Amino acid sequence: MAKLVLPGLVDVHTHLRVPGGEHKEDFASGTAAALAGGVTMLLAMPNTSPPLSTPEVLQATRQTAAATIRCDVGLFAGASPADIEWLPACAPFVVGLKIYLNDTFGPLRVEELPVLRACFEQWPAGQPIAMHAEGQSVAVGLGLAAAYGRPVHFCHVSRRDEIELIARAKEQGLPVTCEVTPHHLFLSQADAGRLGPLGDMRPRLASPADVAALWDHLASTIDCIATDHAPHTLAEKNGSTPPPGVPGLETSLPLLLTAIHDGRLTVERLVELMATNPRRLFHLPEQPDTWVEVDPEAVYTITAEGQQTKCGWTPFAGRPVRGRVERVVLRGRPAYENGRLLAPPGTGQVLPQGEEF
Ligand code: NCD
Ligand code: ZN
């Protein structure tokens, strides 16, 4: 097959660890990993330290981003019970609000109904809300979407019960959307023992039946594939209290291209899941003269070595894949070519553009 040209991919769920976790990843290394994976625009999560829950922290983080990013980056504001009053003032600096209903890495959590209600009442209408909701929390998110009549996006859905409930809610006309991650599509509990802490993330790896349900819904219920790139150092992962999370920016497209080769996915659906739908759901701008050139026939094995991410490991090491990113062009300029990074820090744009900072 000839070379395949894809639009620049949009990852709506990335952890870049700025501020406070730069030893795991920073804007320059994380956006380098993005380009190596064919991602030209990404949305960065707010569970940093301090978290992205006040306008001051957001403005400072936007400034750091403007100087150091190699692809386009939007930030999420994080809902924090102590900072709820700041939500409206945060809105101009971000692409959406992230609400964590379940435990994961970092302190951001909303557990009380009055705080959840305040989020929905104070966050500007028309600006996206994304939720980390597992199990019964999915029903809470659906209830809020119904009660407030506004869109809710469910992050990293991983279980059959959850995706089937979301499918029903969509059938009923609720304005909800969802994403799945490559690690929940290509790994299961069957891999957890082999991987140890390198296979620990939130939501946890699910059963093979859950994985099958996600694949069943990929052509219908699921709106986006997002990496949930969540780098931690090997020392942290092998320590006594390993933090949850796995990197994914550089492995997602090769895994999905392999699925296309295997007949489990089409190129058209991949483009919807990783470019068209993400842009539409999060009101993201087009990137003119931006594309990704892929060799769909390149056969190789994923390795930890040679990655751009600072963390230096991947749960997919040793996996054979078919499909390699050869070249990425961002706004007419070569940004990545055959393993070489060409986009210097500061060449990406911070979204939304045009805000004073
Ligand atoms: C994420 C992280 O490390 O920030 N970890 C994870 O296991 N996915 C947080 C998150 O997205 O839940
Ligand atoms: Zn995440």
Short mmCIF file of C-alpha atoms and ligand atoms in Angstrom, two decimals:
data_model
loop_
_atom_site.label_atom_id
_atom_site.label_comp_id
_atom_site.label_asym_id
_atom_site.label_seq_id
_atom_site.Cartn_x
_atom_site.Cartn_y
_atom_site.Cartn_z
CA MET A 1 0.00 0.00 0.00
CA ALA A 2 1.21 3.50 -0.76
CA LYS A 3 1.98 6.08 1.85
CA LEU A 4 -1.03 7.09 3.91
CA VAL A 5 -1.70 10.76 4.64
CA LEU A 6 -3.77 11.55 7.73
CA PRO A 7 -4.85 14.86 9.22
CA GLY A 8 -2.92 15.99 12.31
CA LEU A 9 -4.36 13.96 15.20
CA VAL A 10 -6.01 15.65 18.19
CA ASP A 11 -5.53 14.02 21.60
CA VAL A 12 -8.15 15.32 24.03
CA HIS A 13 -6.58 13.69 27.11
CA THR A 14 -2.87 14.16 27.85
CA HIS A 15 -0.91 14.73 31.07
CA LEU A 16 2.06 17.03 30.50
CA ARG A 17 2.92 17.51 34.22
CA VAL A 18 3.44 21.29 34.10
CA PRO A 19 3.61 22.77 36.67
CA GLY A 20 5.23 20.67 39.36
CA GLY A 21 5.89 17.32 37.69
CA GLU A 22 8.45 18.30 35.07
CA HIS A 23 10.75 15.42 36.02
CA LYS A 24 8.06 13.09 34.57
CA GLU A 25 7.31 15.18 31.46
CA ASP A 26 7.35 18.82 30.45
CA PHE A 27 5.84 20.82 27.62
CA ALA A 28 8.86 20.38 25.32
CA SER A 29 9.21 16.61 25.86
CA GLY A 30 5.48 15.87 25.94
CA THR A 31 4.76 17.78 22.72
CA ALA A 32 7.79 16.08 21.12
CA ALA A 33 6.21 12.73 22.01
CA ALA A 34 2.94 14.01 20.54
CA LEU A 35 4.53 14.86 17.19
CA ALA A 36 6.35 11.51 17.08
CA GLY A 37 2.92 9.92 17.48
CA GLY A 38 1.25 12.01 14.77
CA VAL A 39 -0.53 14.27 17.29
CA THR A 40 -0.45 17.95 16.33
CA MET A 41 -2.91 19.25 18.92
CA LEU A 42 -3.53 18.04 22.46
CA LEU A 43 -5.53 18.97 25.52
CA ALA A 44 -3.55 18.91 28.78
CA MET A 45 -5.11 17.76 32.02
CA PRO A 46 -5.22 19.91 35.18
CA ASN A 47 -4.03 17.42 37.87
CA THR A 48 -0.69 19.20 38.21
CA SER A 49 0.85 20.69 41.33
CA PRO A 50 -0.49 23.14 41.97
CA PRO A 51 -3.55 22.06 39.99
CA LEU A 52 -4.93 24.20 37.16
CA SER A 53 -7.83 25.49 39.25
CA THR A 54 -7.22 29.24 39.50
CA PRO A 55 -6.75 31.94 36.85
CA GLU A 56 -3.28 32.76 38.24
CA VAL A 57 -1.96 29.23 37.80
CA LEU A 58 -3.61 28.96 34.40
CA GLN A 59 -2.13 32.21 33.13
CA ALA A 60 1.35 31.27 34.33
CA THR A 61 1.03 27.81 32.77
CA ARG A 62 -0.12 29.30 29.47
CA GLN A 63 2.97 31.50 29.49
CA THR A 64 5.26 28.53 30.06
CA ALA A 65 3.42 26.64 27.33
CA ALA A 66 3.73 29.46 24.80
CA ALA A 67 7.52 29.39 25.20
CA THR A 68 8.01 25.62 25.17
CA ILE A 69 5.36 23.70 23.22
CA ARG A 70 6.17 22.12 19.82
CA CYS A 71 2.53 21.41 18.84
CA ASP A 72 -0.74 23.13 19.72
CA VAL A 73 -1.94 22.74 23.32
CA GLY A 74 -5.14 23.64 25.17
CA LEU A 75 -5.46 23.34 28.94
CA PHE A 76 -8.34 22.04 31.04
CA ALA A 77 -9.31 23.82 34.25
CA GLY A 78 -9.70 21.40 37.15
CA ALA A 79 -12.69 21.46 39.50
CA SER A 80 -11.41 21.77 43.07
CA PRO A 81 -13.83 22.22 46.00
CA ALA A 82 -11.60 24.94 47.49
CA ASP A 83 -11.48 26.93 44.23
CA ILE A 84 -15.01 26.61 42.86
CA GLU A 85 -15.53 30.38 43.11
CA TRP A 86 -12.75 30.84 40.52
CA LEU A 87 -14.36 28.70 37.83
CA PRO A 88 -15.88 31.52 35.75
CA ALA A 89 -12.58 33.44 35.83
CA CYS A 90 -10.70 30.35 34.65
CA ALA A 91 -12.94 29.79 31.62
CA PRO A 92 -11.28 32.23 29.16
CA PHE A 93 -7.92 30.49 29.54
CA VAL A 94 -9.00 26.92 28.88
CA VAL A 95 -10.75 24.57 26.45
CA GLY A 96 -12.97 22.98 29.09
CA LEU A 97 -13.53 21.94 32.69
CA LYS A 98 -12.37 18.56 34.05
CA ILE A 99 -14.22 17.07 37.01
CA TYR A 100 -12.73 14.04 38.78
CA LEU A 101 -15.40 11.94 40.47
CA ASN A 102 -13.14 8.97 41.25
CA ASP A 103 -9.71 8.46 42.78
CA THR A 104 -6.66 8.81 40.60
CA PHE A 105 -3.25 10.53 40.56
CA GLY A 106 -3.29 13.97 42.21
CA PRO A 107 -5.59 15.66 44.71
CA LEU A 108 -8.34 16.96 42.40
CA ARG A 109 -11.61 15.34 43.42
CA VAL A 110 -15.27 16.38 43.67
CA GLU A 111 -17.37 14.10 45.85
CA GLU A 112 -20.12 16.32 47.28
CA LEU A 113 -23.31 16.94 45.33
CA PRO A 114 -23.43 20.68 46.19
CA VAL A 115 -19.96 21.11 44.67
CA LEU A 116 -20.96 19.16 41.56
CA ARG A 117 -24.02 21.33 41.19
CA ALA A 118 -21.91 24.46 41.60
CA CYS A 119 -19.64 23.26 38.77
CA PHE A 120 -22.59 22.91 36.42
CA GLU A 121 -24.11 26.21 37.50
CA GLN A 122 -20.93 28.28 37.36
CA TRP A 123 -19.15 26.88 34.33
CA PRO A 124 -20.16 28.94 31.28
CA ALA A 125 -22.82 27.32 29.10
CA GLY A 126 -21.33 26.22 25.80
CA GLN A 127 -17.92 25.40 27.31
CA PRO A 128 -17.21 21.66 27.49
CA ILE A 129 -17.24 19.62 30.70
CA ALA A 130 -15.19 16.40 30.82
CA MET A 131 -15.54 13.87 33.61
CA HIS A 132 -13.45 11.12 35.12
CA ALA A 133 -16.33 8.85 36.13
CA GLU A 134 -16.06 5.11 36.79
CA GLY A 135 -18.84 2.65 37.58
CA GLN A 136 -21.77 4.31 39.33
CA SER A 137 -20.22 7.73 38.80
CA VAL A 138 -21.14 7.40 35.12
CA ALA A 139 -24.78 7.43 36.22
CA VAL A 140 -24.09 10.57 38.27
CA GLY A 141 -22.60 12.26 35.18
CA LEU A 142 -25.56 11.21 33.04
CA GLY A 143 -27.94 12.57 35.66
CA LEU A 144 -26.15 15.92 35.70
CA ALA A 145 -26.15 16.10 31.88
CA ALA A 146 -29.90 15.46 31.93
CA ALA A 147 -30.70 17.82 34.82
CA TYR A 148 -28.70 20.71 33.42
CA GLY A 149 -29.34 19.92 29.76
CA ARG A 150 -25.70 20.37 28.84
CA PRO A 151 -23.03 18.22 27.21
CA VAL A 152 -20.85 15.96 29.35
CA HIS A 153 -17.83 14.13 27.94
CA PHE A 154 -16.84 10.90 29.71
CA CYS A 155 -13.09 10.27 29.81
CA HIS A 156 -11.45 6.85 29.33
CA VAL A 157 -14.54 4.61 29.48
CA SER A 158 -13.30 1.08 30.15
CA ARG A 159 -16.14 -1.23 31.22
CA ARG A 160 -19.02 -2.92 29.40
CA ASP A 161 -21.59 -1.65 31.93
CA GLU A 162 -20.38 1.91 31.43
CA ILE A 163 -20.32 1.93 27.63
CA GLU A 164 -23.73 0.23 27.43
CA LEU A 165 -25.23 2.79 29.83
CA ILE A 166 -23.76 5.63 27.79
CA ALA A 167 -25.15 4.03 24.61
CA ARG A 168 -28.63 3.99 26.19
CA ALA A 169 -28.29 7.60 27.30
CA LYS A 170 -27.34 8.60 23.76
CA GLU A 171 -30.35 6.72 22.40
CA GLN A 172 -32.50 8.75 24.79
CA GLY A 173 -31.05 11.92 23.30
CA LEU A 174 -28.81 12.98 26.18
CA PRO A 175 -25.99 15.26 24.95
CA VAL A 176 -23.18 13.00 26.16
CA THR A 177 -19.98 11.86 24.47
CA CYS A 178 -17.12 9.59 25.43
CA GLU A 179 -13.57 8.54 24.73
CA VAL A 180 -11.65 5.28 25.11
CA THR A 181 -7.89 4.81 25.42
CA PRO A 182 -5.62 2.53 23.39
CA HIS A 183 -4.47 0.79 26.59
CA HIS A 184 -8.06 -0.22 27.36
CA LEU A 185 -8.46 -1.43 23.75
CA PHE A 186 -5.19 -3.36 23.47
CA LEU A 187 -4.53 -4.57 27.05
CA SER A 188 -6.69 -6.37 29.61
CA GLN A 189 -6.49 -7.89 33.07
CA ALA A 190 -4.78 -10.82 31.35
CA ASP A 191 -1.74 -8.52 30.89
CA ALA A 192 -1.81 -7.02 34.39
CA GLY A 193 0.31 -9.69 36.10
CA ARG A 194 3.01 -9.58 33.43
CA LEU A 195 3.15 -5.76 33.52
CA GLY A 196 3.00 -5.25 37.29
CA PRO A 197 3.04 -1.51 38.13
CA LEU A 198 3.62 -0.70 34.43
CA GLY A 199 0.10 -1.96 33.79
CA ASP A 200 -1.50 0.05 36.58
CA MET A 201 -3.63 3.02 35.60
CA ARG A 202 -7.04 4.51 36.35
CA PRO A 203 -9.42 3.15 35.26
CA ARG A 204 -7.66 -0.18 35.84
CA LEU A 205 -7.24 -2.71 33.04
CA ALA A 206 -10.55 -4.47 32.52
CA SER A 207 -11.65 -7.99 31.66
CA PRO A 208 -11.39 -9.37 28.11
CA ALA A 209 -15.22 -9.13 27.95
CA ASP A 210 -15.03 -5.41 28.77
CA VAL A 211 -12.37 -4.94 26.10
CA ALA A 212 -14.60 -6.73 23.57
CA ALA A 213 -17.49 -4.42 24.48
CA LEU A 214 -15.34 -1.35 23.78
CA TRP A 215 -14.43 -2.75 20.35
CA ASP A 216 -18.13 -3.45 19.70
CA HIS A 217 -18.98 0.18 20.41
CA LEU A 218 -16.06 1.71 18.50
CA ALA A 219 -18.15 2.12 15.34
CA SER A 220 -21.08 3.73 17.17
CA THR A 221 -21.16 4.91 20.80
CA ILE A 222 -17.52 5.96 21.12
CA ASP A 223 -16.73 9.49 19.94
CA CYS A 224 -12.97 9.72 20.41
CA ILE A 225 -9.85 7.72 21.08
CA ALA A 226 -7.65 9.65 23.53
CA THR A 227 -4.27 8.54 24.83
CA ASP A 228 -4.54 9.47 28.53
CA HIS A 229 -0.74 9.78 28.20
CA ALA A 230 0.15 9.74 31.92
CA PRO A 231 3.92 9.50 32.31
CA HIS A 232 5.62 8.65 35.60
CA THR A 233 9.28 7.75 35.98
CA LEU A 234 10.37 4.11 36.14
CA ALA A 235 11.71 4.74 39.65
CA GLU A 236 8.27 5.98 40.72
CA LYS A 237 6.50 3.05 39.06
CA ASN A 238 8.87 0.56 40.69
CA GLY A 239 8.72 2.30 44.10
CA SER A 240 6.66 1.33 47.13
CA THR A 241 3.60 3.43 46.17
CA PRO A 242 3.51 3.37 42.37
CA PRO A 243 1.37 6.16 40.90
CA PRO A 244 -1.26 5.05 38.35
CA GLY A 245 -0.80 6.00 34.72
CA VAL A 246 0.95 4.92 31.53
CA PRO A 247 2.42 6.86 28.58
CA GLY A 248 0.61 6.58 25.25
CA LEU A 249 1.33 9.39 22.83
CA GLU A 250 3.93 7.52 20.78
CA THR A 251 2.29 4.09 20.71
CA SER A 252 -1.36 4.93 20.00
CA LEU A 253 -1.21 5.49 16.25
CA PRO A 254 0.99 2.43 15.53
CA LEU A 255 -1.42 0.26 17.55
CA LEU A 256 -4.45 1.68 15.73
CA LEU A 257 -2.78 1.33 12.31
CA THR A 258 -2.16 -2.30 13.21
CA ALA A 259 -5.87 -2.66 14.01
CA ILE A 260 -6.66 -1.18 10.60
CA HIS A 261 -4.37 -3.74 8.95
CA ASP A 262 -6.10 -6.48 10.94
CA GLY A 263 -9.51 -5.30 9.71
CA ARG A 264 -10.75 -4.17 13.13
CA LEU A 265 -10.95 -0.46 12.23
CA THR A 266 -11.06 1.67 9.08
CA VAL A 267 -8.91 4.67 8.22
CA GLU A 268 -12.08 6.78 7.91
CA ARG A 269 -13.22 5.85 11.43
CA LEU A 270 -9.74 6.47 12.85
CA VAL A 271 -9.83 9.99 11.39
CA GLU A 272 -13.25 10.60 12.95
CA LEU A 273 -12.15 9.27 16.34
CA MET A 274 -8.81 11.08 16.50
CA ALA A 275 -9.32 14.26 14.50
CA THR A 276 -12.81 15.25 13.35
CA ASN A 277 -14.78 14.40 16.49
CA PRO A 278 -12.23 15.76 19.01
CA ARG A 279 -12.17 19.09 17.13
CA ARG A 280 -15.94 19.32 17.03
CA LEU A 281 -16.59 18.32 20.65
CA PHE A 282 -14.04 20.72 22.13
CA HIS A 283 -14.55 23.58 19.64
CA LEU A 284 -10.93 23.41 18.49
CA PRO A 285 -9.62 25.34 15.48
CA GLU A 286 -8.52 23.80 12.20
CA GLN A 287 -4.78 23.59 11.61
CA PRO A 288 -4.12 24.63 8.01
CA ASP A 289 -1.39 22.84 6.00
CA THR A 290 -1.08 20.20 8.71
CA TRP A 291 -0.83 16.47 8.06
CA VAL A 292 0.81 13.19 9.05
CA GLU A 293 2.53 10.86 6.59
CA VAL A 294 2.45 7.22 7.57
CA ASP A 295 4.02 4.07 6.12
CA PRO A 296 1.18 1.60 6.75
CA GLU A 297 3.36 -1.39 5.84
CA ALA A 298 6.32 -0.78 8.15
CA VAL A 299 6.57 -3.77 10.48
CA TYR A 300 8.54 -3.40 13.72
CA THR A 301 8.42 -3.99 17.46
CA ILE A 302 7.58 -1.27 19.97
CA THR A 303 10.51 -0.55 22.29
CA ALA A 304 11.04 1.74 25.26
CA GLU A 305 14.21 3.08 23.66
CA GLY A 306 14.12 5.98 21.25
CA GLN A 307 10.94 7.56 22.58
CA GLN A 308 10.55 11.30 23.04
CA THR A 309 8.66 11.06 26.34
CA LYS A 310 10.84 11.64 29.39
CA CYS A 311 9.48 8.61 31.20
CA GLY A 312 11.45 6.15 29.07
CA TRP A 313 9.13 3.13 29.21
CA THR A 314 5.92 1.85 27.64
CA PRO A 315 3.51 -0.94 28.62
CA PHE A 316 3.58 -2.00 24.95
CA ALA A 317 7.31 -2.81 24.78
CA GLY A 318 7.84 -6.00 22.78
CA ARG A 319 4.59 -5.74 20.85
CA PRO A 320 4.80 -6.14 17.07
CA VAL A 321 3.02 -3.39 15.14
CA ARG A 322 2.48 -2.43 11.51
CA GLY A 323 2.45 1.27 10.62
CA ARG A 324 5.02 3.99 11.28
CA VAL A 325 4.80 7.78 11.46
CA GLU A 326 7.29 9.05 8.89
CA ARG A 327 6.67 12.76 8.70
CA VAL A 328 4.53 15.38 10.43
CA VAL A 329 3.92 18.81 8.94
CA LEU A 330 2.44 21.52 11.16
CA ARG A 331 1.24 24.73 9.50
CA GLY A 332 3.37 24.08 6.45
CA ARG A 333 6.59 23.36 8.40
CA PRO A 334 8.10 19.89 8.83
CA ALA A 335 7.81 19.19 12.57
CA TYR A 336 8.99 15.56 12.68
CA GLU A 337 10.71 13.39 10.10
CA ASN A 338 11.94 9.79 10.35
CA GLY A 339 12.70 9.90 14.05
CA ARG A 340 14.11 13.44 13.97
CA LEU A 341 12.32 16.21 15.79
CA LEU A 342 12.27 19.41 13.74
CA ALA A 343 9.81 21.67 15.58
CA PRO A 344 11.63 23.75 18.20
CA PRO A 345 9.99 24.62 21.54
CA GLY A 346 7.72 27.64 21.20
CA THR A 347 6.38 26.80 17.72
CA GLY A 348 3.05 25.46 19.01
CA GLN A 349 0.04 27.64 19.73
CA VAL A 350 -1.77 27.85 23.07
CA LEU A 351 -5.54 27.40 22.78
CA PRO A 352 -7.82 29.21 22.90
CA GLN A 353 -5.80 31.82 21.11
CA GLY A 354 -6.15 35.51 21.57
CA GLU A 355 -6.54 35.64 25.36
CA GLU A 356 -4.39 38.15 27.19
CA PHE A 357 -1.71 36.50 29.25
C1 NCD B 1 -3.48 9.89 35.42
C2 NCD B 1 -2.23 10.63 35.87
O1 NCD B 1 -1.20 9.99 36.15
O2 NCD B 1 -2.25 11.86 35.93
N1 NCD B 1 -3.34 8.51 35.77
C3 NCD B 1 -4.03 7.48 35.23
O3 NCD B 1 -3.89 6.38 35.74
N2 NCD B 1 -4.80 7.63 34.18
C4 NCD B 1 -4.70 10.50 36.01
C5 NCD B 1 -5.97 10.11 35.33
O4 NCD B 1 -6.19 10.41 34.16
O5 NCD B 1 -6.83 9.48 35.98
ZN ZN B 2 -5.89 11.14 32.53
#
